[in-house]
Short mmCIF file of N, CA, C and O in Angstrom, two decimals:
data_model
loop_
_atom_site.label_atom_id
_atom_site.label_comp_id
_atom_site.label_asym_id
_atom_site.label_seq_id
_atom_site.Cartn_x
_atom_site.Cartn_y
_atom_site.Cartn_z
N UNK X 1 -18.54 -46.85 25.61
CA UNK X 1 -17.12 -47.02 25.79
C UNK X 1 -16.51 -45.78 26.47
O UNK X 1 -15.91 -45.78 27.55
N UNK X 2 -16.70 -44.94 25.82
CA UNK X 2 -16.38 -43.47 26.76
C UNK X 2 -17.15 -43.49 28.32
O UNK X 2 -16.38 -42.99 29.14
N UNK X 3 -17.92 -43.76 28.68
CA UNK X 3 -18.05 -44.08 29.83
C UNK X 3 -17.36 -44.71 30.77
O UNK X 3 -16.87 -44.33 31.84
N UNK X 4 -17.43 -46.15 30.00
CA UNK X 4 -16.36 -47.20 30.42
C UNK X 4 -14.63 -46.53 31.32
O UNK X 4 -14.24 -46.50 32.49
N UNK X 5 -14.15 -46.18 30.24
CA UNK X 5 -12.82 -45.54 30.26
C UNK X 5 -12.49 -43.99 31.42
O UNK X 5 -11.63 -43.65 32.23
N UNK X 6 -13.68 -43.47 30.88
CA UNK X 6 -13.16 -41.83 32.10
C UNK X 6 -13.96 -42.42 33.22
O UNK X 6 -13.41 -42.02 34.24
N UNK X 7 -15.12 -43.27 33.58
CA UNK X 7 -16.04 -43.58 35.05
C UNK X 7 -15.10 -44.72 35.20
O UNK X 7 -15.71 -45.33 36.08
N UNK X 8 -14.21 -45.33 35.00
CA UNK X 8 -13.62 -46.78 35.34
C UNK X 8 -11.64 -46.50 35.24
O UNK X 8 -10.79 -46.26 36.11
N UNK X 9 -11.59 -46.65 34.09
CA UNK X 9 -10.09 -47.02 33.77
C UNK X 9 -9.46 -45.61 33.78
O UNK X 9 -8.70 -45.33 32.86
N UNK X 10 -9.63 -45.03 34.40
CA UNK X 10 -8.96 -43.62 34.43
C UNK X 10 -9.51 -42.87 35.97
O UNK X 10 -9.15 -41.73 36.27
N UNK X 11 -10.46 -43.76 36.89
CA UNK X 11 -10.36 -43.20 37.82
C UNK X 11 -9.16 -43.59 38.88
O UNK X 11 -8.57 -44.65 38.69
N UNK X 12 -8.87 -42.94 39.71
CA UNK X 12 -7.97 -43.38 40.79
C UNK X 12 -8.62 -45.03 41.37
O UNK X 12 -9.77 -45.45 41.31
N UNK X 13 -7.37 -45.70 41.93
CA UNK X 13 -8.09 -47.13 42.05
C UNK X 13 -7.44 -47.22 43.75
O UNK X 13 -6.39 -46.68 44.10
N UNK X 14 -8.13 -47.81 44.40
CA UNK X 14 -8.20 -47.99 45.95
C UNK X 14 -7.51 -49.74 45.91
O UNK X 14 -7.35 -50.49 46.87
N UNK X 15 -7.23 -49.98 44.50
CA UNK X 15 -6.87 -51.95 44.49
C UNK X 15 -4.92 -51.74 43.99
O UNK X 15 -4.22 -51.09 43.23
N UNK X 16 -4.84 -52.58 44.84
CA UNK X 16 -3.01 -52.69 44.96
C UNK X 16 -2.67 -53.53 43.55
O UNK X 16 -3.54 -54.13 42.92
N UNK X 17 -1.33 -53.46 43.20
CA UNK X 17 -0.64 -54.43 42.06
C UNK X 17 -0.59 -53.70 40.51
O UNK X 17 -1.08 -52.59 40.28
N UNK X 18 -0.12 -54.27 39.84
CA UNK X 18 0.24 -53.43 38.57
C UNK X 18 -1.18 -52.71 38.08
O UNK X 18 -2.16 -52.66 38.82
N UNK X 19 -1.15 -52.22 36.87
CA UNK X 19 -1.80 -51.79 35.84
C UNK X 19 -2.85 -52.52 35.31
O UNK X 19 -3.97 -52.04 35.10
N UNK X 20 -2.45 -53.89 35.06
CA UNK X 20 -3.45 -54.84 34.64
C UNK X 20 -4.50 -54.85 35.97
O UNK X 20 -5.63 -54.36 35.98
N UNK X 21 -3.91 -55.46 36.94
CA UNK X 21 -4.58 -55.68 37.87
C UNK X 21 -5.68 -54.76 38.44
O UNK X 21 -6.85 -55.11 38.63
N UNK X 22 -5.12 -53.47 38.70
CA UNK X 22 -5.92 -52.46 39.09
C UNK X 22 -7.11 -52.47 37.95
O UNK X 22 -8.25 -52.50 38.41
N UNK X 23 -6.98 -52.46 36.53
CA UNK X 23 -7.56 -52.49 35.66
C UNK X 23 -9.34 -53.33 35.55
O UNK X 23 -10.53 -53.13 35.29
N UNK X 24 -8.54 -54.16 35.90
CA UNK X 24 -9.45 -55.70 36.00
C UNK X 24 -10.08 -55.37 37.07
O UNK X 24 -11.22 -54.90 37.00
N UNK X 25 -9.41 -55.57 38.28
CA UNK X 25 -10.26 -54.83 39.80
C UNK X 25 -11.76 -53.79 39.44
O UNK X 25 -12.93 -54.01 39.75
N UNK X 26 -11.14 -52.61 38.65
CA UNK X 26 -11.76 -51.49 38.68
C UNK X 26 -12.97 -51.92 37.65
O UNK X 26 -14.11 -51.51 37.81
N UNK X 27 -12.72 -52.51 36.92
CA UNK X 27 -13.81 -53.20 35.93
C UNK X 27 -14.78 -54.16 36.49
O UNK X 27 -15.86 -54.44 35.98
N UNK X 28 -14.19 -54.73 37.81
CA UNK X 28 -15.28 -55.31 38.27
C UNK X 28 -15.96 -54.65 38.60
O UNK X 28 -17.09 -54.66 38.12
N UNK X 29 -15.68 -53.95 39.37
CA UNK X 29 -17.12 -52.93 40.64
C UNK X 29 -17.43 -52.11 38.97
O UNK X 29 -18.64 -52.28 38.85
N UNK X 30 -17.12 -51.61 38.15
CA UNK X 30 -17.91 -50.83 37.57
C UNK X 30 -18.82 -51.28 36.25
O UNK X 30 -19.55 -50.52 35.63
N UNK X 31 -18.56 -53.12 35.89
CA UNK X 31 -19.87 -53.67 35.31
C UNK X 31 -20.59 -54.45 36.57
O UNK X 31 -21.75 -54.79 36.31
N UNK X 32 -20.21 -54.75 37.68
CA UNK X 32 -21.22 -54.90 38.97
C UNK X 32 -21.63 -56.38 38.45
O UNK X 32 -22.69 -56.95 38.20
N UNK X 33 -20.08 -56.75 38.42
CA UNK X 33 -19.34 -58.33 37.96
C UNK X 33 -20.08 -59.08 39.26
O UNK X 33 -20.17 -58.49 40.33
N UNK X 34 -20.68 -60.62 39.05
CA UNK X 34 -20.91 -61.47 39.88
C UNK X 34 -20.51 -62.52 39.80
O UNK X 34 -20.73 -63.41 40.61
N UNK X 35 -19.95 -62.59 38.98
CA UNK X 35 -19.41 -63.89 38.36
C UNK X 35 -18.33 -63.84 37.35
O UNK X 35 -18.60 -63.37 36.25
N UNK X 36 -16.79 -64.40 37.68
CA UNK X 36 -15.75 -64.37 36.73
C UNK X 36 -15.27 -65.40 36.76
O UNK X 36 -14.95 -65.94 37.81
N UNK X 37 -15.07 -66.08 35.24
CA UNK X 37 -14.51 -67.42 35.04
C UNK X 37 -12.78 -67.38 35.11
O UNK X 37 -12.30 -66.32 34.71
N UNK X 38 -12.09 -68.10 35.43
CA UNK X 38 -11.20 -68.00 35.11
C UNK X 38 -10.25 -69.76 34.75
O UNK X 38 -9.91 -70.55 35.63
N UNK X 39 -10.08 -69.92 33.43
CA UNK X 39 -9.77 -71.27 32.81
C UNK X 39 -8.79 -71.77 33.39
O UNK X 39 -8.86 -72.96 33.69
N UNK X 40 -7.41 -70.89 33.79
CA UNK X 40 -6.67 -71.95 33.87
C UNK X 40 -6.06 -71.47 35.63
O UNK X 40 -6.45 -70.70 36.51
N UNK X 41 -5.22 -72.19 35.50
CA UNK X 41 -4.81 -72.25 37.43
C UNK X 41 -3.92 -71.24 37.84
O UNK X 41 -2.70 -71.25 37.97
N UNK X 42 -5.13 -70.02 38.11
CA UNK X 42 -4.31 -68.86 39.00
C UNK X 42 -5.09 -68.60 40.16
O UNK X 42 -5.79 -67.60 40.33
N UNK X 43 -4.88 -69.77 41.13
CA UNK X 43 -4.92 -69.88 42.21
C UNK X 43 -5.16 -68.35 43.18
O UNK X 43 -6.18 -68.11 43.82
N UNK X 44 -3.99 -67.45 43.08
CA UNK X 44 -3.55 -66.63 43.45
C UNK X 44 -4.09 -65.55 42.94
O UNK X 44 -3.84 -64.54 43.60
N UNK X 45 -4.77 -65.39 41.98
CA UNK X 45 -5.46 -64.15 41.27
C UNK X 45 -7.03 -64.41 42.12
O UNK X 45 -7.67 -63.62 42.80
N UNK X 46 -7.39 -66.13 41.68
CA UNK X 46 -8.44 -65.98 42.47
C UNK X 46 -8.48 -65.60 43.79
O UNK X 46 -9.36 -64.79 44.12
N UNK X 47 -7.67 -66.04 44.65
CA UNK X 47 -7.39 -65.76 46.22
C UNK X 47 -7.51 -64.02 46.48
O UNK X 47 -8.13 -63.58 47.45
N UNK X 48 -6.78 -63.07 45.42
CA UNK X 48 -6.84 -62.13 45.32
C UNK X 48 -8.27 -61.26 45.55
O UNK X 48 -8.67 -60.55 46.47
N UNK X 49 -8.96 -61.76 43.98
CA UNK X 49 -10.75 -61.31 43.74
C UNK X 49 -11.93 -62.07 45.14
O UNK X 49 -13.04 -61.64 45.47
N UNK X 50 -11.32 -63.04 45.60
CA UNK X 50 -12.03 -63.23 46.95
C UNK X 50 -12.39 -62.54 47.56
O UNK X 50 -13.53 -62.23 47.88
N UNK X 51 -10.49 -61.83 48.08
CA UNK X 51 -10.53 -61.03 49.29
C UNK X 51 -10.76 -60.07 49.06
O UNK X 51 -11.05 -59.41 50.06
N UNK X 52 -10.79 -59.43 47.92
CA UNK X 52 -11.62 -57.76 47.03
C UNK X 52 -12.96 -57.82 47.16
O UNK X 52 -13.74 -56.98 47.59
N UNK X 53 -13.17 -59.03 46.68
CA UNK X 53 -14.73 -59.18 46.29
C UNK X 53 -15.61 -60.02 47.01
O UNK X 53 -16.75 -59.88 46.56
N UNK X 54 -15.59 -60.49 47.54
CA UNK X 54 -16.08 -61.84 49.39
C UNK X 54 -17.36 -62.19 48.34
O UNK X 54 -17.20 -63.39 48.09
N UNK X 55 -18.41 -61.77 47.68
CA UNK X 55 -19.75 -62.05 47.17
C UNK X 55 -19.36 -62.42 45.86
O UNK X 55 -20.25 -62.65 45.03
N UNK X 56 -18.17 -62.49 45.55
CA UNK X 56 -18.32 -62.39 44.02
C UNK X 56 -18.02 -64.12 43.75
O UNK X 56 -17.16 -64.63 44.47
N UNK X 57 -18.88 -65.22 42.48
CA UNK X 57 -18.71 -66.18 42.66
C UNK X 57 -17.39 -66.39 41.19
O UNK X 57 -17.02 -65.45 40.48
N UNK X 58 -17.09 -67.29 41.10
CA UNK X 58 -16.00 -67.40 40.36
C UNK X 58 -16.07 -69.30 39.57
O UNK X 58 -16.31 -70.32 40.22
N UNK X 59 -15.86 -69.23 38.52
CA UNK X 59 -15.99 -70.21 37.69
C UNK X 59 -17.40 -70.77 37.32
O UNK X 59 -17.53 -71.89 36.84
N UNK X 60 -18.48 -69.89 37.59
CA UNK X 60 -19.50 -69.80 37.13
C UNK X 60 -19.97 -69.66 35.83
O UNK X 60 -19.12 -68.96 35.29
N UNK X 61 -20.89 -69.95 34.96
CA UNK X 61 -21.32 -70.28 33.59
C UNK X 61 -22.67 -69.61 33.32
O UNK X 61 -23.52 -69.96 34.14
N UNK X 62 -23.12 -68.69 32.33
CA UNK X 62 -21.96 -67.45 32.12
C UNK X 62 -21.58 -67.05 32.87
O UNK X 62 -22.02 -67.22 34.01
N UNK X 63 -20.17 -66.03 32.49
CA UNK X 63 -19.40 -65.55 33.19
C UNK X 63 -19.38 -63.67 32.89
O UNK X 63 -19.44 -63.12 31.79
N UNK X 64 -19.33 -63.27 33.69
CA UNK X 64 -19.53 -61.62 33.71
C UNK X 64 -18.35 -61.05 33.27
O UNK X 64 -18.42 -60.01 32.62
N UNK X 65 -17.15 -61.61 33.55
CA UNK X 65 -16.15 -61.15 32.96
C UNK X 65 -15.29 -62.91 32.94
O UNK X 65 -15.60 -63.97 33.48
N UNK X 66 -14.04 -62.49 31.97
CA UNK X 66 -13.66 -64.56 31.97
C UNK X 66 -12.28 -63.87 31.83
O UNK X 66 -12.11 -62.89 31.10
N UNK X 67 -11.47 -64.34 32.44
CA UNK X 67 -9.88 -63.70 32.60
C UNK X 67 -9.29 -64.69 31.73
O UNK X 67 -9.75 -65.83 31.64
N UNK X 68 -8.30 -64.29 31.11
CA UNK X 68 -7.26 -65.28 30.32
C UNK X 68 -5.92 -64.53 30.42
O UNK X 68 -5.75 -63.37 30.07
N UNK X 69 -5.02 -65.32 30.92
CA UNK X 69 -4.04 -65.12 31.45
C UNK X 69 -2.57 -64.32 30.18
O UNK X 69 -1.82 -63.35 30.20
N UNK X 70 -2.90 -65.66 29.08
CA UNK X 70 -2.24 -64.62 28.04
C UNK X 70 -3.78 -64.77 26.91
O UNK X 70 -4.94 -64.98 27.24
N UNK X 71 -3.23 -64.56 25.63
CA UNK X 71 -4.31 -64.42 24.44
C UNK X 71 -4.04 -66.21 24.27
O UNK X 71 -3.15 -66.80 24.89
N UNK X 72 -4.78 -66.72 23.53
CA UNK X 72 -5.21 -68.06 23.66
C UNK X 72 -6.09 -68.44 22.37
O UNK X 72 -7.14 -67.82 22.42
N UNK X 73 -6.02 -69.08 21.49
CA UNK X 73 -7.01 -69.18 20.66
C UNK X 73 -8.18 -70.11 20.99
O UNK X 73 -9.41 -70.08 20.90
N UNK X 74 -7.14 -71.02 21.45
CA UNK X 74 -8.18 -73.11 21.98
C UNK X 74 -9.05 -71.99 22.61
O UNK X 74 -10.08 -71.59 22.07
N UNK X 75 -8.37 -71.31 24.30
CA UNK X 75 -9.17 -71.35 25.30
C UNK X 75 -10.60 -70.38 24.71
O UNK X 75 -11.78 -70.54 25.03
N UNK X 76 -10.10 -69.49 23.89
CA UNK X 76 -10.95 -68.21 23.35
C UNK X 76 -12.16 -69.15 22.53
O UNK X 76 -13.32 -68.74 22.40
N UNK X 77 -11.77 -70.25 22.09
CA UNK X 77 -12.80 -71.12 20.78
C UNK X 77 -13.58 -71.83 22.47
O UNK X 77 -14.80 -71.80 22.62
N UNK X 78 -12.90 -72.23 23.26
CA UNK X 78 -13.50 -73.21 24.37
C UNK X 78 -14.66 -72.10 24.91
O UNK X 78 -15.85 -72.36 25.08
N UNK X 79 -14.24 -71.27 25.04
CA UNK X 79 -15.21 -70.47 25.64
C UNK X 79 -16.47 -69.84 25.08
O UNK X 79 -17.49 -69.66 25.75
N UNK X 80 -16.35 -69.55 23.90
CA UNK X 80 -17.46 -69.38 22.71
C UNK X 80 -18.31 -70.73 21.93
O UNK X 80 -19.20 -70.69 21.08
N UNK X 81 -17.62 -71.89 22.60
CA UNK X 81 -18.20 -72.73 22.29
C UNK X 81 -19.47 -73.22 23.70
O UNK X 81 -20.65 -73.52 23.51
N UNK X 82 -18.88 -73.18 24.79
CA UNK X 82 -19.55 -73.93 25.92
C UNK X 82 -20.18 -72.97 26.65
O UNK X 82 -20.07 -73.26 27.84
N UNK X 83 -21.04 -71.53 26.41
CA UNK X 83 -21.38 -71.16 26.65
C UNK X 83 -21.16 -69.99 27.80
O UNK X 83 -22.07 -69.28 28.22
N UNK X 84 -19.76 -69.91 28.24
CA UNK X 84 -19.48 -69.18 29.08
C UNK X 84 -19.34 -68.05 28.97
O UNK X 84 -18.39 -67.51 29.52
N UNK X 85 -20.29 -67.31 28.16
CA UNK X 85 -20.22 -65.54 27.67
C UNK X 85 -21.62 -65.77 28.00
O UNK X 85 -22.14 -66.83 28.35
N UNK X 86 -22.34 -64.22 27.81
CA UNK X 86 -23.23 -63.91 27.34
C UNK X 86 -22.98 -62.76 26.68
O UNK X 86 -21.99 -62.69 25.95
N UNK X 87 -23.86 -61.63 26.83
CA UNK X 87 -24.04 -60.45 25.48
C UNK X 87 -22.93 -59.51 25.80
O UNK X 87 -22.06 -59.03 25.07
N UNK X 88 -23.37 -59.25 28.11
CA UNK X 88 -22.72 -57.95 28.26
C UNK X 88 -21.36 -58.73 28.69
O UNK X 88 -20.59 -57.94 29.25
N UNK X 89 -20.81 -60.13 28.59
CA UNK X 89 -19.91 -60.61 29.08
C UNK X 89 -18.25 -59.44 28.33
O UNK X 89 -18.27 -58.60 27.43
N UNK X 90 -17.04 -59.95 29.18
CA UNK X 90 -16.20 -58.78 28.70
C UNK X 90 -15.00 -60.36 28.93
O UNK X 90 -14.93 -61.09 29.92
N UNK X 91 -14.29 -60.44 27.78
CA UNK X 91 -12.96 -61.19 28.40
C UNK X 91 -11.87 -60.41 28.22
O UNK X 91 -11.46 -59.82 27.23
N UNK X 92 -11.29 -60.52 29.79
CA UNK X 92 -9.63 -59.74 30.13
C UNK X 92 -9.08 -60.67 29.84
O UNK X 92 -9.39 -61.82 30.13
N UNK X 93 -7.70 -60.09 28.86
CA UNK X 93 -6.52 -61.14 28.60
C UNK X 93 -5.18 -60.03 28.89
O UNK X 93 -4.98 -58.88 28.50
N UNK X 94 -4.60 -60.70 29.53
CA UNK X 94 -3.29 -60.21 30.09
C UNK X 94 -2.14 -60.10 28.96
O UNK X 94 -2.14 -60.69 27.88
N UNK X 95 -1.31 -59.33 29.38
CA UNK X 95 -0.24 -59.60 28.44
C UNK X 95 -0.22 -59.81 26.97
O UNK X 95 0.55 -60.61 26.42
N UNK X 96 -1.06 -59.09 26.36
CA UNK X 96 -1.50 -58.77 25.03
C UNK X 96 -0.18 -58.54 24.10
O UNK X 96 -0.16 -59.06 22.98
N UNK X 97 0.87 -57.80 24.54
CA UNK X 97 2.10 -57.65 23.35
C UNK X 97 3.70 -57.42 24.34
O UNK X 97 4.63 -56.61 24.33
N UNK X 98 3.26 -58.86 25.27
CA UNK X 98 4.44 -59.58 25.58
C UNK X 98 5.51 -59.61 25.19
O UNK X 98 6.58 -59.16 25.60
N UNK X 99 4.98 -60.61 23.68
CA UNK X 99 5.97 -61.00 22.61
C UNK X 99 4.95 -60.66 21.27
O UNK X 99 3.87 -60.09 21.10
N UNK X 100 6.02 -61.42 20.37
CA UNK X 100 4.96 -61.02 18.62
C UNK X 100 3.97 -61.86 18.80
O UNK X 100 2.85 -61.62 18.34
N UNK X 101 4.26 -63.07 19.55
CA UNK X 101 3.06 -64.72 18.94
C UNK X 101 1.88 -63.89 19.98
O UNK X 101 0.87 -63.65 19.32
N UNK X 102 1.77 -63.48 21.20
CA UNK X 102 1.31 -62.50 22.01
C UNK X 102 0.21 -61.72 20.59
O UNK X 102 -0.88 -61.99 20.10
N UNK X 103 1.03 -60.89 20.41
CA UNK X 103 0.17 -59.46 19.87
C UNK X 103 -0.19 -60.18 18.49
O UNK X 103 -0.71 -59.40 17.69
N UNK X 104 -0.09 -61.04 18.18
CA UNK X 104 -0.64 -61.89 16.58
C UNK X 104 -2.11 -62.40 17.29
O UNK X 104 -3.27 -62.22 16.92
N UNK X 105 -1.42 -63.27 18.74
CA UNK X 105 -3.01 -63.82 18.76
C UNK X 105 -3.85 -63.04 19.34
O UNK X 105 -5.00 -63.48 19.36
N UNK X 106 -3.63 -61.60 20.02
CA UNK X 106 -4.37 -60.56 20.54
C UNK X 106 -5.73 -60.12 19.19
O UNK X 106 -6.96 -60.12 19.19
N UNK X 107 -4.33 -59.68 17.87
CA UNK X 107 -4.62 -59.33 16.84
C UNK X 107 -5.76 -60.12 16.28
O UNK X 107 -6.72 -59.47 15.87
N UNK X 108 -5.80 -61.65 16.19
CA UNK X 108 -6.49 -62.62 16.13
C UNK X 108 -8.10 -62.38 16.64
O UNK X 108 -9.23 -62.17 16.20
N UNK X 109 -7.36 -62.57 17.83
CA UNK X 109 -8.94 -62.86 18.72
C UNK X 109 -10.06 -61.49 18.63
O UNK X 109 -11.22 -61.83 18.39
N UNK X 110 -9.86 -60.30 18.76
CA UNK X 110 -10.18 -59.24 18.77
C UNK X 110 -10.65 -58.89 17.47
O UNK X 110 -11.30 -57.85 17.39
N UNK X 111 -10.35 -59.92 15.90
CA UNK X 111 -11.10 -59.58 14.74
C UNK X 111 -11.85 -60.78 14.41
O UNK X 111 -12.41 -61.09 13.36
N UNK X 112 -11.75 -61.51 15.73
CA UNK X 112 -13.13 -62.69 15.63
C UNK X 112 -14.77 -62.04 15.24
O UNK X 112 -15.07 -60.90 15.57
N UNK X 113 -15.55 -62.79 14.64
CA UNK X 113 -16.74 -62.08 14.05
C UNK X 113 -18.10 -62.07 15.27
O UNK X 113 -19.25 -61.66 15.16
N UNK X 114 -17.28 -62.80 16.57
CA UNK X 114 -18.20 -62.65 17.41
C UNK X 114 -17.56 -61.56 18.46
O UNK X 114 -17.88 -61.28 19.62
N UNK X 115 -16.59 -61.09 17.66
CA UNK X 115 -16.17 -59.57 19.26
C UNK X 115 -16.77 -58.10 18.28
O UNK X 115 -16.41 -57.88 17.12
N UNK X 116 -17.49 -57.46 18.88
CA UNK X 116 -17.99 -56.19 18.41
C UNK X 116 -16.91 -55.44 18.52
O UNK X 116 -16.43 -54.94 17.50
N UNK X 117 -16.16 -55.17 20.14
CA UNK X 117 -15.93 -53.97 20.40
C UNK X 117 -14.25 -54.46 21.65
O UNK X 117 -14.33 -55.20 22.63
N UNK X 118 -12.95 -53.78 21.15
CA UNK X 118 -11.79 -54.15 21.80
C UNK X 118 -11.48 -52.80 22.15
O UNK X 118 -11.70 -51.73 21.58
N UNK X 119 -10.71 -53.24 23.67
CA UNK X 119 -10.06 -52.39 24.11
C UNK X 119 -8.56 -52.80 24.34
O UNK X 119 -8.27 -53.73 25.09
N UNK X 120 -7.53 -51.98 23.60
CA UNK X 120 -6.31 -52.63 23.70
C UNK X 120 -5.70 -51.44 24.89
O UNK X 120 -5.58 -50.24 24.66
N UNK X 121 -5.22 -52.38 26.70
CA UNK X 121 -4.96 -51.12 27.08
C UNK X 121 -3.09 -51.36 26.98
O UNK X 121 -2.53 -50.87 27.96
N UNK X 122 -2.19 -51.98 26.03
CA UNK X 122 -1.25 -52.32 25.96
C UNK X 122 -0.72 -52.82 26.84
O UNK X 122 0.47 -52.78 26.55
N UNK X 123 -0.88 -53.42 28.06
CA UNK X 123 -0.67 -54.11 29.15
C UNK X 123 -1.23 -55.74 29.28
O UNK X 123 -0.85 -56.84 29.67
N UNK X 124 -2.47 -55.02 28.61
CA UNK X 124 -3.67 -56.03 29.05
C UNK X 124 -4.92 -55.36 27.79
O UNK X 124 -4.82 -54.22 27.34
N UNK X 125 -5.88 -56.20 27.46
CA UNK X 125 -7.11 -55.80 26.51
C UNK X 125 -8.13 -56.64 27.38
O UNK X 125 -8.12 -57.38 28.36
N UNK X 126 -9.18 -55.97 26.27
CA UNK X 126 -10.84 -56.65 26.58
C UNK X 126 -11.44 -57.00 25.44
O UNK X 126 -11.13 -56.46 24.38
N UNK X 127 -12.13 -57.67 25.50
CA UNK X 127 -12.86 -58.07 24.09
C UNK X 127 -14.44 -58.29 24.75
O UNK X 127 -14.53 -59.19 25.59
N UNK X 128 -15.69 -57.52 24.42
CA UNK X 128 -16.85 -57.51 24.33
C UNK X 128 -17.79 -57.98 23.10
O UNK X 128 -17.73 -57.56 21.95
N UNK X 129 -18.67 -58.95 23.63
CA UNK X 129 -19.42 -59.55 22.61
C UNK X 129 -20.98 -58.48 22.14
O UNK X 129 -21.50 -58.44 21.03
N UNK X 130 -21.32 -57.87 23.14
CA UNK X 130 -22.51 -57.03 22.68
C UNK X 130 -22.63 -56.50 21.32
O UNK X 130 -22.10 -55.52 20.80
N UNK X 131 -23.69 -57.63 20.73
CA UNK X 131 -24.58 -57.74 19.18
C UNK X 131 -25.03 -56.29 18.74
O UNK X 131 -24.57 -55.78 17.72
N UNK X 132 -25.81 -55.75 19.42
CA UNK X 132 -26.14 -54.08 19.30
C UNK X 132 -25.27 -53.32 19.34
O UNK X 132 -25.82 -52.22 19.38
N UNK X 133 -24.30 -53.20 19.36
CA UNK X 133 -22.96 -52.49 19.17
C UNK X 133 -22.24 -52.16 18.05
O UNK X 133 -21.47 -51.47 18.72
N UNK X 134 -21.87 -52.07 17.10
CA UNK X 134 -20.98 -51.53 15.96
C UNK X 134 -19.63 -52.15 16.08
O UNK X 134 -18.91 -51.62 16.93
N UNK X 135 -19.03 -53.33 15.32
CA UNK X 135 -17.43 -53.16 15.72
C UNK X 135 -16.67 -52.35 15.48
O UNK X 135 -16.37 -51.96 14.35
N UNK X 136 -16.23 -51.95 16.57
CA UNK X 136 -14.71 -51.06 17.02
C UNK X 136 -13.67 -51.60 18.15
O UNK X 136 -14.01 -52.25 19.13
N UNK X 137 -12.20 -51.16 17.79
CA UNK X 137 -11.23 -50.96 18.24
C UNK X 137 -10.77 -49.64 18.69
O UNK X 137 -10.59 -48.63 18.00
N UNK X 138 -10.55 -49.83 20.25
CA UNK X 138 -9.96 -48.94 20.46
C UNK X 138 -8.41 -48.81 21.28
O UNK X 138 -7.97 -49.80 21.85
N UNK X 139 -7.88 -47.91 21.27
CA UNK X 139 -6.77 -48.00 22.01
C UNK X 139 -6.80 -46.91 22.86
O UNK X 139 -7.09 -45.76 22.50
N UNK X 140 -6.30 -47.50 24.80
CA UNK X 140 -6.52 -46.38 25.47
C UNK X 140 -5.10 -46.70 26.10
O UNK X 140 -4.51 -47.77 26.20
N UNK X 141 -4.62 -45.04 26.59
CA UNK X 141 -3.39 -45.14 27.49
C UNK X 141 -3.98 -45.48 28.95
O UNK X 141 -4.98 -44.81 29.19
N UNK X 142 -3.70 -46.14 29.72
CA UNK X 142 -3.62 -45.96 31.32
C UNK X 142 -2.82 -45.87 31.94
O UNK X 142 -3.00 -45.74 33.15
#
């Protein structure tokens, strides 16, 4: 995780748009993402990771990273059900403490018994499934 954060989310980012975005961007090139699901219709995010990423395939099963637009419980159960994780998979969810129903289901999903390890970056979080890991929470400024 300390890796993660000072080699990734704290370097300078060469990708345009908020905090989240840069975030997500910078997380791709630095798990050397090939594949990101994304459930529901953001057209425009994908159009985005295209033109960043030209090789990178998208709505693929598993998924290297799986974007969720806000926190979600269905989509979070849909996805742990149909196989679209694997170990080192990471899901970005946007807009984590929006509102309260926001930061309840953030709160939620992140003490599911299949997430080891959260990163809340108050903008936006991650939730990692890797079994060999220890669960922890962390909180980082960006």
């Amino acid at each position: 995780m300390y890796a993660y954060v000072t080699k990734c989310l704290y370097q300078r980012s060469k990708f345009k748009g908020g905090k989240n975005i840069k975030s997500l961007f910078k997380s791709i090139v630095y798990f050397k993402a090939r594949n990101i699901f994304i459930p529901s219709n953001e057209d425009a995010l994908i159009d985005r990771i295209k033109e960043a990423f030209p090789n990178i395939e998208t709505n693929q099963q598993p998924a290297d990273i799986i974007y969720l637009h806000t926190p979600n419980k269905v989509l979070f159960a849909n996805i742990l059900k149909e196989g679209t994780y694997h170990n080192d998979s990471m899901v970005w969810i946007d807009k984590i403490h929006y509102n309260k129903e926001n930061t309840c289901l953030w709160e939620a999903l992140k003490n599911h018994a299949k997430v080891t390890v959260s990163v809340d970056l108050f903008y936006c979080g991650a939730l990692f499934f890797r079994r060999e890991q220890a669960k922890e929470h962390f909180k980082i400024r960006i």
